[in-house]
Coordinates of C-alpha atoms in Angstrom, one line a residue:
X7 CA 11.8 -21.3 15.6
X8 CA 8.8 -19.1 14.7
X9 CA 7.6 -18.3 11.2
X10 CA 5.4 -15.1 10.9
X11 CA 3.1 -15.1 7.9
X12 CA 0.0 -13.5 6.6
X13 CA -3.0 -15.6 7.5
X14 CA -4.5 -18.4 5.4
X15 CA -7.1 -17.9 2.6
X16 CA -8.8 -19.9 -0.1
X17 CA -7.7 -23.1 1.5
X18 CA -4.0 -22.2 1.0
X19 CA -1.6 -21.8 3.9
X20 CA -1.4 -18.0 3.3
X21 CA -2.8 -15.3 1.1
X22 CA 0.7 -14.3 0.2
X23 CA 2.8 -16.5 -2.2
X24 CA 6.1 -16.2 -0.4
X25 CA 4.4 -16.9 2.9
X26 CA 2.9 -20.1 1.5
X27 CA 6.2 -21.1 0.0
X28 CA 8.0 -20.6 3.3
X29 CA 5.4 -22.8 5.1
X30 CA 5.8 -25.5 2.5
X31 CA 9.6 -25.3 2.9
X32 CA 9.6 -25.8 6.7
X33 CA 6.9 -28.5 6.4
X34 CA 9.1 -30.3 3.9
X35 CA 12.4 -29.8 5.7
X36 CA 11.2 -30.8 9.2
X37 CA 8.5 -33.5 8.8
X38 CA 7.0 -35.3 11.7
X39 CA 8.2 -32.8 14.3
X40 CA 11.9 -33.4 13.5
X41 CA 12.5 -29.8 14.7
X42 CA 10.1 -27.7 16.7
X43 CA 8.8 -24.8 14.8
X44 CA 5.6 -22.7 14.8
X45 CA 3.5 -20.8 12.3
X46 CA 2.0 -17.5 13.6
X47 CA -0.5 -15.6 11.6
X48 CA 0.1 -11.8 11.9
X49 CA -0.4 -8.7 9.8
X50 CA 2.2 -7.1 7.5
X51 CA 4.5 -4.5 8.8
X52 CA 6.6 -2.6 6.1
X53 CA 6.6 -5.6 3.8
X54 CA 8.6 -7.9 6.0
X55 CA 6.6 -11.1 5.7
X56 CA 7.4 -14.0 5.7
X57 CA 9.6 -13.4 8.7
X58 CA 11.6 -16.2 10.4
X59 CA 12.7 -15.8 14.0
X60 CA 15.4 -18.4 14.9
X61 CA 16.8 -17.4 18.3
X62 CA 18.2 -13.9 17.9
X63 CA 18.2 -14.1 14.1
X64 CA 15.5 -12.4 12.0
X65 CA 15.2 -13.3 8.3
X66 CA 12.7 -11.9 5.9
X67 CA 11.8 -13.2 2.4
X68 CA 11.6 -16.7 1.1
X69 CA 15.2 -16.7 -0.4
X70 CA 16.8 -15.7 2.9
X71 CA 14.8 -18.3 4.8
X72 CA 15.6 -21.0 2.3
X73 CA 19.3 -20.3 2.5
X74 CA 19.2 -20.4 6.3
X75 CA 17.1 -23.5 6.6
X76 CA 18.9 -25.6 4.0
X77 CA 22.4 -24.3 4.7
X78 CA 25.2 -23.7 2.2
X79 CA 26.2 -27.4 2.1
X80 CA 22.7 -29.0 2.0
X81 CA 21.5 -26.3 -0.4
X82 CA 24.0 -27.3 -3.1
X83 CA 25.4 -30.6 -2.1
X84 CA 22.7 -32.9 -3.5
X85 CA 22.6 -31.2 -6.9
X86 CA 25.1 -31.2 -9.7
X87 CA 26.1 -28.1 -11.7
X88 CA 23.4 -28.5 -14.3
X89 CA 20.6 -29.1 -11.7
X90 CA 21.8 -26.2 -9.6
X91 CA 21.7 -23.9 -12.7
X92 CA 18.2 -25.1 -13.5
X93 CA 17.1 -24.5 -9.9
X94 CA 18.5 -20.9 -10.0
X95 CA 16.9 -20.2 -13.3
X96 CA 13.5 -21.6 -12.2
X97 CA 13.6 -19.6 -9.0
X98 CA 14.4 -16.4 -10.9
X99 CA 11.6 -17.2 -13.4
X100 CA 9.0 -17.7 -10.7
X101 CA 10.0 -14.6 -8.8
X102 CA 10.0 -12.4 -12.0
X103 CA 6.7 -13.7 -13.6
X104 CA 4.6 -15.3 -11.0
X105 CA 3.8 -12.2 -8.9
X106 CA 2.5 -10.3 -12.0
X107 CA -0.1 -12.9 -12.6
X108 CA -1.2 -13.0 -9.0
X109 CA -1.3 -9.2 -8.9
X110 CA -3.7 -9.1 -11.9
X111 CA -5.8 -12.0 -10.7
X112 CA -6.2 -11.0 -7.1
X113 CA -5.9 -7.2 -7.0
X114 CA -6.2 -5.4 -10.4
X115 CA -9.5 -6.8 -11.3
X116 CA -12.1 -4.9 -9.2
X117 CA -14.5 -7.8 -8.6
X118 CA -11.7 -10.2 -7.8
X119 CA -10.2 -7.6 -5.5
X120 CA -13.6 -7.5 -3.6
X121 CA -13.2 -11.3 -3.0
X122 CA -9.6 -10.9 -2.0
X123 CA -10.4 -8.0 0.4
X124 CA -13.1 -10.2 2.0
X125 CA -10.5 -12.8 2.6
X126 CA -8.2 -10.2 4.2
X127 CA -11.1 -9.1 6.5
X128 CA -11.2 -12.5 8.2
X129 CA -7.5 -12.6 9.0
X130 CA -6.6 -9.0 9.8
X131 CA -7.3 -6.7 12.8
X132 CA -9.9 -4.0 12.2
X133 CA -7.4 -1.1 11.7
X134 CA -5.2 -3.1 9.3
X135 CA -8.2 -3.8 7.0
X136 CA -8.2 -0.1 6.0
X137 CA -4.4 -0.1 5.3
X138 CA -3.0 -3.4 4.1
X139 CA -5.4 -4.4 1.3
X140 CA -5.4 -0.9 -0.4
X141 CA -1.6 -0.8 0.0
X142 CA -1.1 -4.2 -1.6
X143 CA -3.5 -3.3 -4.4
X144 CA -1.6 0.0 -5.1
X145 CA 1.6 -2.0 -5.2
X146 CA 0.1 -4.6 -7.6
X147 CA -1.1 -1.8 -9.9
X148 CA 2.3 -0.2 -10.0
X149 CA 4.0 -3.5 -10.8
X150 CA 1.6 -4.3 -13.6
X151 CA 1.3 -0.8 -15.0
X152 CA 3.7 -1.6 -17.9
X153 CA 1.4 -4.4 -19.0
X154 CA -1.5 -2.0 -19.8
X155 CA -4.1 -3.7 -17.6
X156 CA -4.1 -1.6 -14.5
X157 CA -7.3 0.2 -15.2
X158 CA -9.5 -2.5 -16.7
X159 CA -11.5 -5.3 -15.3
X160 CA -11.4 -8.8 -16.9
X161 CA -14.9 -9.8 -17.9
X162 CA -16.5 -12.5 -20.0
X163 CA -17.2 -11.4 -23.6
X164 CA -20.9 -10.9 -24.1
X165 CA -22.7 -12.6 -26.9
X166 CA -23.7 -9.3 -28.5
X167 CA -20.5 -7.3 -28.8
X168 CA -21.9 -4.5 -31.0
X169 CA -24.8 -3.3 -28.8
X170 CA -26.9 -2.5 -31.9
X171 CA -30.5 -3.3 -32.7
X172 CA -31.2 -6.2 -35.0
X173 CA -32.6 -4.1 -37.9
X174 CA -29.6 -1.7 -38.3
X175 CA -27.8 -4.0 -40.8
X176 CA -30.7 -3.7 -43.2
X177 CA -30.7 0.1 -43.3
X178 CA -29.3 1.5 -46.6
X179 CA -29.4 -1.8 -48.5
X180 CA -32.4 -1.0 -50.8
X181 CA -31.7 -1.8 -54.4
X182 CA -32.8 1.6 -55.7
X183 CA -30.6 3.5 -53.2
X184 CA -28.1 5.7 -55.2
X185 CA -24.5 4.9 -54.7
X186 CA -23.5 8.4 -53.9
X187 CA -26.2 8.8 -51.3
X188 CA -25.3 5.4 -49.8
X189 CA -21.7 6.5 -49.3
X190 CA -22.8 9.7 -47.6
X191 CA -25.4 7.9 -45.5
X192 CA -22.9 5.3 -44.4
X193 CA -21.1 8.0 -42.5
X194 CA -24.1 8.5 -40.3
X195 CA -24.8 4.9 -39.6
X196 CA -23.1 2.8 -36.9
X197 CA -19.9 1.1 -38.1
X198 CA -20.1 -2.6 -38.3
X199 CA -17.7 -4.4 -36.0
X200 CA -14.9 -6.4 -37.6
X201 CA -12.4 -8.8 -36.0
X202 CA -9.8 -6.1 -36.0
X203 CA -12.0 -3.6 -34.3
X204 CA -13.0 -6.1 -31.7
X205 CA -9.4 -6.9 -30.9
X206 CA -8.7 -3.2 -30.4
X207 CA -11.3 -2.9 -27.6
X208 CA -9.6 -2.6 -24.2
X209 CA -11.6 -5.3 -22.5
X210 CA -11.0 -7.9 -25.3
X211 CA -7.4 -6.9 -25.8
X212 CA -6.8 -7.4 -22.0
X213 CA -8.3 -10.9 -22.2
X214 CA -5.8 -11.9 -24.9
X215 CA -3.0 -10.3 -22.9
X216 CA -3.9 -12.2 -19.8
X217 CA -4.0 -15.5 -21.6
X218 CA -0.7 -14.8 -23.3
X219 CA 0.9 -14.0 -19.9
X220 CA -0.6 -17.2 -18.4
X221 CA 0.8 -19.2 -21.3
X222 CA 4.2 -17.6 -21.0
X223 CA 4.3 -18.6 -17.3
X224 CA 2.6 -22.0 -17.3
X225 CA 4.2 -23.3 -20.5
X226 CA 7.9 -23.2 -19.5
X227 CA 7.1 -24.6 -16.0
X228 CA 5.2 -27.6 -17.6
X229 CA 8.1 -28.1 -20.0
X230 CA 10.5 -28.1 -17.1
X231 CA 8.4 -30.5 -15.2
X232 CA 8.0 -32.9 -18.1
X233 CA 7.4 -36.5 -16.9
X234 CA 9.3 -35.9 -13.7
X235 CA 7.7 -35.8 -10.2
X236 CA 9.3 -32.4 -9.4
X237 CA 10.8 -29.6 -11.4
X238 CA 14.5 -30.5 -10.9
X239 CA 14.2 -34.3 -10.6
X240 CA 12.6 -37.0 -8.7
X241 CA 13.4 -35.4 -5.3
X242 CA 11.7 -32.3 -4.0
X243 CA 13.8 -29.1 -3.7
X244 CA 13.3 -25.6 -2.5
X245 CA 12.2 -24.4 -5.9
X246 CA 9.2 -26.8 -5.7
X247 CA 8.1 -25.1 -2.5
X248 CA 8.5 -21.7 -4.2
X249 CA 6.5 -22.9 -7.2
X250 CA 3.8 -24.2 -4.9
X251 CA 3.5 -20.8 -3.2
X252 CA 2.6 -19.1 -6.5
X253 CA 0.6 -21.9 -8.2
X254 CA -1.6 -22.7 -5.3
X255 CA -3.0 -19.1 -5.3
X256 CA -3.6 -19.5 -9.0
X257 CA -5.4 -22.8 -8.8
X258 CA -7.4 -23.0 -5.5
X259 CA -9.1 -19.5 -5.2
X260 CA -12.6 -19.3 -6.6
X261 CA -12.9 -15.8 -8.0
X262 CA -15.6 -14.0 -10.0
X263 CA -13.3 -13.8 -13.0
X264 CA -11.4 -17.1 -12.7
X265 CA -9.6 -16.9 -16.0
X266 CA -6.3 -17.9 -14.5
X267 CA -7.8 -21.0 -12.8
X268 CA -9.5 -22.0 -16.0
X269 CA -6.4 -21.5 -18.1
X270 CA -4.4 -23.8 -15.8
X271 CA -7.1 -26.5 -15.6
X272 CA -7.8 -26.7 -19.3
X273 CA -4.3 -26.5 -20.8
X274 CA -1.8 -27.5 -18.1
X275 CA -3.1 -30.6 -16.4
X276 CA 0.4 -31.7 -15.4
X277 CA 0.9 -28.6 -13.4
X278 CA -2.5 -29.0 -11.7
X279 CA -1.6 -32.6 -10.6
X280 CA 1.8 -31.3 -9.5
X281 CA 0.4 -28.7 -7.2
X282 CA -2.3 -31.0 -5.9
X283 CA 0.3 -33.6 -5.1
X284 CA 2.5 -31.2 -3.1
X285 CA -0.6 -29.8 -1.4
X286 CA -1.7 -33.3 -0.2
X287 CA 1.8 -34.7 0.5
X288 CA 2.8 -31.9 2.9
X289 CA -0.7 -31.5 4.4
X290 CA -1.0 -27.8 3.4
X291 CA -4.8 -27.5 3.3
X292 CA -5.8 -24.9 5.9
X293 CA -9.3 -24.0 7.2
X294 CA -9.4 -20.3 8.2
X295 CA -11.9 -20.8 10.9
X296 CA -9.8 -23.5 12.6
X297 CA -6.8 -21.2 12.7
X298 CA -8.8 -18.2 14.0
X299 CA -10.3 -20.5 16.8
X300 CA -6.8 -20.9 18.2
X301 CA -7.0 -17.4 19.6
X302 CA -9.3 -18.7 22.3
X303 CA -6.6 -21.1 23.7
X304 CA -5.0 -19.9 26.9
X305 CA -2.4 -22.6 27.5
X306 CA -0.2 -24.9 25.3
X307 CA -2.3 -27.9 26.3
X308 CA -5.4 -26.1 25.0
X309 CA -3.6 -25.2 21.8
X310 CA -2.4 -28.8 21.2
X311 CA -5.8 -30.2 21.9
X312 CA -7.4 -27.8 19.5
X313 CA -5.0 -28.7 16.8
X314 CA -5.8 -32.4 17.2
X315 CA -9.5 -31.7 17.3
X316 CA -9.3 -29.7 14.0
X317 CA -6.9 -32.3 12.5
X318 CA -4.2 -29.6 11.7
X319 CA -1.1 -30.9 10.1
X320 CA 0.7 -27.5 10.4
X321 CA 1.9 -26.2 13.8
X322 CA -0.3 -23.2 13.9
X323 CA -0.3 -21.0 17.0
X324 CA -2.6 -18.3 18.2
X325 CA -2.7 -15.3 15.9
X326 CA -1.0 -12.2 17.2
X327 CA -3.2 -9.4 18.5
X328 CA -2.4 -5.8 17.7
X329 CA -1.4 -3.6 20.7
X330 CA -1.9 0.1 21.0
X331 CA 1.6 0.9 19.8
X332 CA 1.2 -1.1 16.6
X333 CA -2.2 0.5 15.9
X334 CA -0.8 4.0 16.4
X335 CA 2.4 3.3 14.5
X336 CA 0.6 1.8 11.5
X337 CA -2.2 4.4 11.4
X338 CA 0.1 7.4 11.7
X339 CA 2.5 6.0 9.2
X340 CA -0.4 5.6 6.7
X341 CA -1.7 9.1 7.4
X342 CA 1.8 10.6 6.9
X343 CA 1.9 9.0 3.4
X344 CA -1.0 11.3 2.4
X345 CA 0.7 14.5 3.7
X346 CA 2.8 16.1 0.8
X347 CA 5.7 17.2 2.9
X348 CA 5.9 14.2 5.2
X349 CA 5.3 11.2 2.9
X350 CA 8.1 9.1 1.8
X351 CA 9.0 8.8 -1.9
X352 CA 6.8 6.4 -3.9
X353 CA 7.9 2.8 -3.6
X354 CA 6.7 -0.5 -4.8
X355 CA 6.5 -3.5 -2.6
X356 CA 9.4 -5.7 -3.8
X357 CA 9.9 -9.4 -3.4
X358 CA 13.3 -8.8 -1.7
X359 CA 12.6 -6.8 1.4
X360 CA 14.8 -4.8 3.7
X361 CA 13.9 -4.3 7.3
X362 CA 13.5 -0.7 8.3
X363 CA 15.6 0.7 11.3
X364 CA 14.1 0.5 14.7
X365 CA 13.9 4.3 15.2
X366 CA 12.2 4.7 11.8
X367 CA 9.5 2.2 12.7
X368 CA 8.6 3.7 16.1
X369 CA 9.2 7.4 15.4
X370 CA 5.6 8.2 14.5
X371 CA 4.4 6.5 17.7
X372 CA 7.0 8.4 19.8
X373 CA 6.1 11.8 18.4
X374 CA 2.4 11.1 18.9
X375 CA 2.9 9.9 22.5
X376 CA 5.1 13.0 23.3
X377 CA 2.6 15.5 21.9
X378 CA -0.4 13.7 23.4
X379 CA 1.2 13.4 26.9
X380 CA 2.3 17.1 26.8
X381 CA -1.2 18.2 26.0
X382 CA -2.8 16.0 28.6
X383 CA -0.3 17.2 31.2
X384 CA -1.0 20.9 30.5
X385 CA -4.8 20.2 30.6
X386 CA -4.4 18.4 33.9
X387 CA -2.3 21.1 35.5
X388 CA -4.8 23.9 34.5
X389 CA -7.7 21.8 35.5
X390 CA -6.4 21.1 39.0
X391 CA -5.0 24.6 39.6
X392 CA -1.3 23.7 39.3
X393 CA -1.1 26.4 36.6
X394 CA -3.3 29.5 37.2
X395 CA -4.6 31.1 34.1
X396 CA -5.4 34.8 34.6
X397 CA -9.1 35.5 34.6
X398 CA -10.2 39.2 34.9
X399 CA -6.9 40.6 36.2
X400 CA -5.6 44.0 35.1
X401 CA -3.6 43.8 31.9
X402 CA 0.1 44.7 32.2
X403 CA 1.6 46.6 29.3
X404 CA 5.4 46.6 29.2
X405 CA 7.2 49.6 27.7
X406 CA 8.5 53.2 28.4
X407 CA 6.4 54.9 31.2
X408 CA 4.4 58.0 30.3
X409 CA 3.5 61.0 32.6
X410 CA 0.0 59.7 32.9
X411 CA 1.3 56.6 34.7
X412 CA 2.3 58.8 37.7
X413 CA -1.2 59.8 38.9
X414 CA -2.6 63.4 39.0
X415 CA 0.7 65.1 39.2
X416 CA 1.9 63.3 36.2
X417 CA -1.2 64.2 34.3
X418 CA -0.7 67.9 35.2
X419 CA 2.9 67.7 34.0
X420 CA 1.7 66.1 30.8
X421 CA -0.7 69.0 30.3
X422 CA 2.1 71.6 30.8
X423 CA 4.2 69.7 28.4
X424 CA 1.4 69.6 25.8
X425 CA 0.9 73.4 26.2
X426 CA 4.6 74.0 25.8
X427 CA 4.7 71.9 22.6
X428 CA 1.7 73.8 21.2
X429 CA 3.4 77.2 22.0
X430 CA 6.6 76.1 20.4
X431 CA 4.7 75.0 17.4
X432 CA 2.9 78.3 17.0
X433 CA 6.1 80.3 17.3
X434 CA 7.8 78.1 14.7
X435 CA 4.8 78.6 12.4
X436 CA 4.9 82.4 12.9
X437 CA 8.6 82.5 12.0
X438 CA 8.0 80.6 8.9
X439 CA 5.3 83.1 7.9
X440 CA 7.5 86.1 8.7
X441 CA 10.3 84.7 6.7
X442 CA 8.2 84.2 3.6
X443 CA 6.2 87.5 3.7
X444 CA 7.2 90.0 0.9
X445 CA 8.5 93.5 1.7
X446 CA 7.1 96.6 -0.1
X447 CA 9.6 99.4 -0.8
X448 CA 8.6 102.8 -2.2
X449 CA 11.3 104.2 -4.5
X450 CA 11.2 107.8 -5.6
X451 CA 12.8 108.6 -9.0
X452 CA 14.0 112.2 -9.6
X453 CA 14.5 113.5 -13.1
X454 CA 16.9 116.1 -14.5
X455 CA 14.4 119.0 -14.2
X456 CA 13.5 118.6 -10.6
X457 CA 11.5 116.4 -8.3

């Protein structure tokens, strides 16, 4: 059984929440090697990660993987109706609200996105670094557009919010200044900032929005946790793995604007201890360099020895390397998205993903290979003389033959024909002149007396 995920980052099992949740699920479900399974770091293809390969079965998304791993009986058998309803509600709540906070924290903020992109650079092949991070940021902006924070960067509020000089407030306050002149002059002076005007500024309004979103997410989770060890009860369930996937990426990354980390640490200590407990109990801490070093292992023995040397608790395998077909397919697919007539309709990377058909995934590579091989074949044939291209030969003009095409005799006949046409033309012209020439008639008039 193989689990394909985006690579680790920030000390978490994966840079993607659902991938981290899937790793936690398998680590919880199959402890101490109860069933052999592997974790393989790869790069995203059409939003299909995490992807579980179990024999001939391929499952994408945390929900599908959880249903397959736990099974219908085990998934519901240990929970009563109330606990099962709470589990379903908590899972829906995490899926609906957790991703928005991660989108804003990791992708929308420009400086935070720079850190996130650096983490992607370490785990992705070179060609994918120009495709996957911008694609994921575009999806994050689209998902959070309704929140009004897609175009601003969360920053600390500076001490001096007005940006004015220190002596501006004293202007216009002389005792002898006339009231009417003071009213007119006040229109020319900078307006004094009030609490209402400060709250209307985009950067400050965004800060309050972010903290409100964080409270709306952390508050219900902490209330559900209460004094219990886990969200549903004293025993761990799949929703705890799902919650860990989102919360670990909110707690562990150290970002330039770590408002989400600080909000969690200062106000929701129970959630912090809850995440750290799962992180330690399942052994989910990951060192990126250790995982990348597995790519040098040639045999299973080398791989196992490297895991023990690095004290890995997760069954990591060598990261997948991109082949030529993957590079061409991904690159052409991304280029086609920028061509108006060829790009697909705008979509948002959703949490429930559907695998694209096989022909649709490999059509760009097939078209590129066909065009490229045809061009190379024609070039090779011309280069080696298999196809002779005419150089300096007489041009052949296809059409009705003329008299001049039959040599000197044909040219003489053509001259006779030309003279004949000229004579006929002159005769016709003379007839037209004769037909239109006026006739003068002398008429003699004789009177009664004689001539």
